[in-house]
GROMACS .gro file of C-alpha atoms in nm:
model
  176
    1UNK     CA    1  -8.598  11.894 -13.319
    2UNK     CA    2  -8.952  11.969 -13.211
    3UNK     CA    3  -9.051  11.882 -12.856
    4UNK     CA    4  -9.400  11.898 -12.716
    5UNK     CA    5  -9.450  11.911 -12.340
    6UNK     CA    6  -9.764  12.025 -12.152
    7UNK     CA    7  -9.906  12.181 -12.469
    8UNK     CA    8  -9.583  12.369 -12.535
    9UNK     CA    9  -9.404  12.315 -12.865
   10UNK     CA   10  -9.029  12.378 -12.847
   11UNK     CA   11  -8.851  12.434 -13.175
   12UNK     CA   12  -8.518  12.567 -13.296
   13UNK     CA   13  -8.522  12.941 -13.333
   14UNK     CA   14  -8.364  13.154 -13.600
   15UNK     CA   15  -8.331  13.506 -13.738
   16UNK     CA   16  -8.703  13.532 -13.817
   17UNK     CA   17  -8.770  13.515 -13.440
   18UNK     CA   18  -8.580  13.838 -13.365
   19UNK     CA   19  -8.890  14.063 -13.342
   20UNK     CA   20  -9.063  13.823 -13.100
   21UNK     CA   21  -8.751  13.785 -12.882
   22UNK     CA   22  -8.697  14.162 -12.871
   23UNK     CA   23  -9.061  14.210 -12.773
   24UNK     CA   24  -9.022  13.954 -12.493
   25UNK     CA   25  -8.711  14.133 -12.367
   26UNK     CA   26  -8.874  14.476 -12.385
   27UNK     CA   27  -9.183  14.350 -12.203
   28UNK     CA   28  -8.963  14.185 -11.938
   29UNK     CA   29  -8.786  14.516 -11.871
   30UNK     CA   30  -9.122  14.694 -11.841
   31UNK     CA   31  -9.259  14.424 -11.611
   32UNK     CA   32  -8.949  14.420 -11.388
   33UNK     CA   33  -8.949  14.799 -11.366
   34UNK     CA   34  -9.319  14.798 -11.268
   35UNK     CA   35  -9.221  14.572 -10.976
   36UNK     CA   36  -8.943  14.809 -10.870
   37UNK     CA   37  -8.659  14.608 -11.026
   38UNK     CA   38  -8.457  14.859 -11.224
   39UNK     CA   39  -8.119  14.693 -11.166
   40UNK     CA   40  -8.143  14.354 -11.335
   41UNK     CA   41  -8.186  14.474 -11.695
   42UNK     CA   42  -8.206  14.849 -11.638
   43UNK     CA   43  -8.487  15.079 -11.747
   44UNK     CA   44  -8.425  15.113 -12.120
   45UNK     CA   45  -8.619  14.875 -12.344
   46UNK     CA   46  -8.379  14.617 -12.484
   47UNK     CA   47  -8.461  14.712 -12.844
   48UNK     CA   48  -8.346  15.069 -12.768
   49UNK     CA   49  -8.020  14.978 -12.591
   50UNK     CA   50  -7.703  15.029 -12.792
   51UNK     CA   51  -7.617  14.687 -12.934
   52UNK     CA   52  -7.939  14.523 -12.804
   53UNK     CA   53  -8.081  14.434 -13.143
   54UNK     CA   54  -7.742  14.314 -13.267
   55UNK     CA   55  -7.700  14.092 -12.960
   56UNK     CA   56  -8.037  13.926 -13.023
   57UNK     CA   57  -7.940  13.877 -13.389
   58UNK     CA   58  -7.616  13.705 -13.278
   59UNK     CA   59  -7.806  13.487 -13.030
   60UNK     CA   60  -8.035  13.373 -13.310
   61UNK     CA   61  -7.761  13.309 -13.568
   62UNK     CA   62  -7.444  13.214 -13.379
   63UNK     CA   63  -7.587  13.019 -13.085
   64UNK     CA   64  -7.849  12.748 -13.029
   65UNK     CA   65  -8.181  12.932 -12.984
   66UNK     CA   66  -8.499  12.752 -12.887
   67UNK     CA   67  -8.849  12.898 -12.898
   68UNK     CA   68  -9.138  12.773 -12.686
   69UNK     CA   69  -9.467  12.820 -12.868
   70UNK     CA   70  -9.824  12.807 -12.746
   71UNK     CA   71 -10.077  12.767 -13.028
   72UNK     CA   72  -9.810  12.878 -13.277
   73UNK     CA   73  -9.724  13.197 -13.086
   74UNK     CA   74  -9.364  13.244 -12.966
   75UNK     CA   75  -9.405  13.257 -12.589
   76UNK     CA   76  -9.053  13.212 -12.448
   77UNK     CA   77  -8.696  13.164 -12.563
   78UNK     CA   78  -8.378  13.001 -12.439
   79UNK     CA   79  -8.037  13.039 -12.599
   80UNK     CA   80  -7.759  12.784 -12.547
   81UNK     CA   81  -7.391  12.831 -12.621
   82UNK     CA   82  -7.070  12.640 -12.555
   83UNK     CA   83  -6.964  12.874 -12.273
   84UNK     CA   84  -7.022  13.207 -12.105
   85UNK     CA   85  -7.002  13.533 -12.292
   86UNK     CA   86  -6.640  13.637 -12.345
   87UNK     CA   87  -6.746  13.981 -12.217
   88UNK     CA   88  -6.860  13.837 -11.882
   89UNK     CA   89  -6.618  13.803 -11.590
   90UNK     CA   90  -6.680  13.427 -11.582
   91UNK     CA   91  -6.416  13.162 -11.643
   92UNK     CA   92  -6.500  12.894 -11.898
   93UNK     CA   93  -6.544  12.547 -11.755
   94UNK     CA   94  -6.250  12.308 -11.761
   95UNK     CA   95  -6.461  12.062 -11.959
   96UNK     CA   96  -6.711  12.080 -12.244
   97UNK     CA   97  -7.028  12.257 -12.138
   98UNK     CA   98  -7.352  12.405 -12.259
   99UNK     CA   99  -7.432  12.749 -12.123
  100UNK     CA  100  -7.771  12.917 -12.098
  101UNK     CA  101  -7.710  13.266 -12.237
  102UNK     CA  102  -8.072  13.384 -12.233
  103UNK     CA  103  -8.401  13.270 -12.086
  104UNK     CA  104  -8.701  13.500 -12.118
  105UNK     CA  105  -9.073  13.453 -12.154
  106UNK     CA  106  -9.358  13.664 -12.282
  107UNK     CA  107  -9.538  13.804 -11.978
  108UNK     CA  108  -9.874  13.731 -12.142
  109UNK     CA  109  -9.802  13.362 -12.077
  110UNK     CA  110  -9.685  13.394 -11.715
  111UNK     CA  111  -9.764  13.092 -11.502
  112UNK     CA  112  -9.746  12.844 -11.791
  113UNK     CA  113  -9.406  12.705 -11.677
  114UNK     CA  114  -9.241  12.795 -12.005
  115UNK     CA  115  -8.905  12.858 -11.839
  116UNK     CA  116  -8.928  12.515 -11.680
  117UNK     CA  117  -9.008  12.352 -12.013
  118UNK     CA  118  -8.717  12.527 -12.183
  119UNK     CA  119  -8.471  12.438 -11.906
  120UNK     CA  120  -8.580  12.073 -11.926
  121UNK     CA  121  -8.523  12.094 -12.301
  122UNK     CA  122  -8.176  12.242 -12.243
  123UNK     CA  123  -8.091  11.948 -12.017
  124UNK     CA  124  -8.203  11.702 -12.287
  125UNK     CA  125  -8.012  11.887 -12.560
  126UNK     CA  126  -7.699  11.900 -12.345
  127UNK     CA  127  -7.722  11.527 -12.277
  128UNK     CA  128  -7.797  11.453 -12.644
  129UNK     CA  129  -7.479  11.641 -12.741
  130UNK     CA  130  -7.278  11.415 -12.509
  131UNK     CA  131  -7.200  11.706 -12.277
  132UNK     CA  132  -7.231  11.655 -11.903
  133UNK     CA  133  -7.227  12.013 -11.772
  134UNK     CA  134  -7.497  12.276 -11.812
  135UNK     CA  135  -7.432  12.619 -11.662
  136UNK     CA  136  -7.611  12.951 -11.639
  137UNK     CA  137  -7.543  13.286 -11.483
  138UNK     CA  138  -7.802  13.524 -11.350
  139UNK     CA  139  -7.864  13.839 -11.154
  140UNK     CA  140  -7.809  13.765 -10.784
  141UNK     CA  141  -7.977  14.079 -10.648
  142UNK     CA  142  -8.335  14.129 -10.540
  143UNK     CA  143  -8.315  13.881 -10.255
  144UNK     CA  144  -8.187  13.600 -10.478
  145UNK     CA  145  -8.524  13.513 -10.633
  146UNK     CA  146  -8.373  13.430 -10.971
  147UNK     CA  147  -8.099  13.219 -10.814
  148UNK     CA  148  -8.371  13.027 -10.626
  149UNK     CA  149  -8.560  12.973 -10.953
  150UNK     CA  150  -8.258  12.800 -11.106
  151UNK     CA  151  -8.198  12.599 -10.789
  152UNK     CA  152  -8.556  12.467 -10.812
  153UNK     CA  153  -8.462  12.345 -11.161
  154UNK     CA  154  -8.165  12.138 -11.048
  155UNK     CA  155  -7.885  12.395 -11.065
  156UNK     CA  156  -7.633  12.445 -10.784
  157UNK     CA  157  -7.470  12.783 -10.716
  158UNK     CA  158  -7.096  12.782 -10.786
  159UNK     CA  159  -6.923  13.118 -10.834
  160UNK     CA  160  -7.035  13.473 -10.768
  161UNK     CA  161  -6.912  13.772 -10.967
  162UNK     CA  162  -6.956  14.144 -11.014
  163UNK     CA  163  -7.000  14.307 -11.353
  164UNK     CA  164  -6.944  14.664 -11.242
  165UNK     CA  165  -7.190  14.689 -10.953
  166UNK     CA  166  -7.419  14.418 -11.096
  167UNK     CA  167  -7.411  14.108 -10.871
  168UNK     CA  168  -7.410  13.779 -11.056
  169UNK     CA  169  -7.428  13.412 -10.970
  170UNK     CA  170  -7.305  13.119 -11.180
  171UNK     CA  171  -7.496  12.794 -11.134
  172UNK     CA  172  -7.420  12.447 -11.268
  173UNK     CA  173  -7.605  12.121 -11.324
  174UNK     CA  174  -7.461  11.779 -11.403
  175UNK     CA  175  -7.676  11.619 -11.670
  176UNK     CA  176  -7.501  11.295 -11.746
   0.00000   0.00000   0.00000
């Protein structure tokens, strides 16, 4: 299951990766807040949010987690599932799909295209599983920068949604 691209090793993740994934999430909240973005993931470190640690544990045990490593250091993670979170106001696809539930990188490795490498890996894994649809949802605020990121990686916006006052965008990519 290992994949090496541009010096990045991508491997299956598991429960032992929980501390690294929580650190990435906490650092991402801090980084976003320092840029004035307090809406996407809020202001509380993920490890201190009620249910945050448990959610990461579920991602790493019940889903398909992948870890991108640089020189043996976990530097980014992507979690695939067979559909959107049942808690999200997003309808499941009418066909088999893979769904990106989480994509986050360690800010120390910014600019290394780790998100790109993990998304390319998700496309390959989706295709390998004989599934033709890969979807993701993301925060649609902040001028749509995150939506544009996914569009640059071959995704097409489909549905918008609100989770409370949080604006979201579902995107899809045909992979086969």
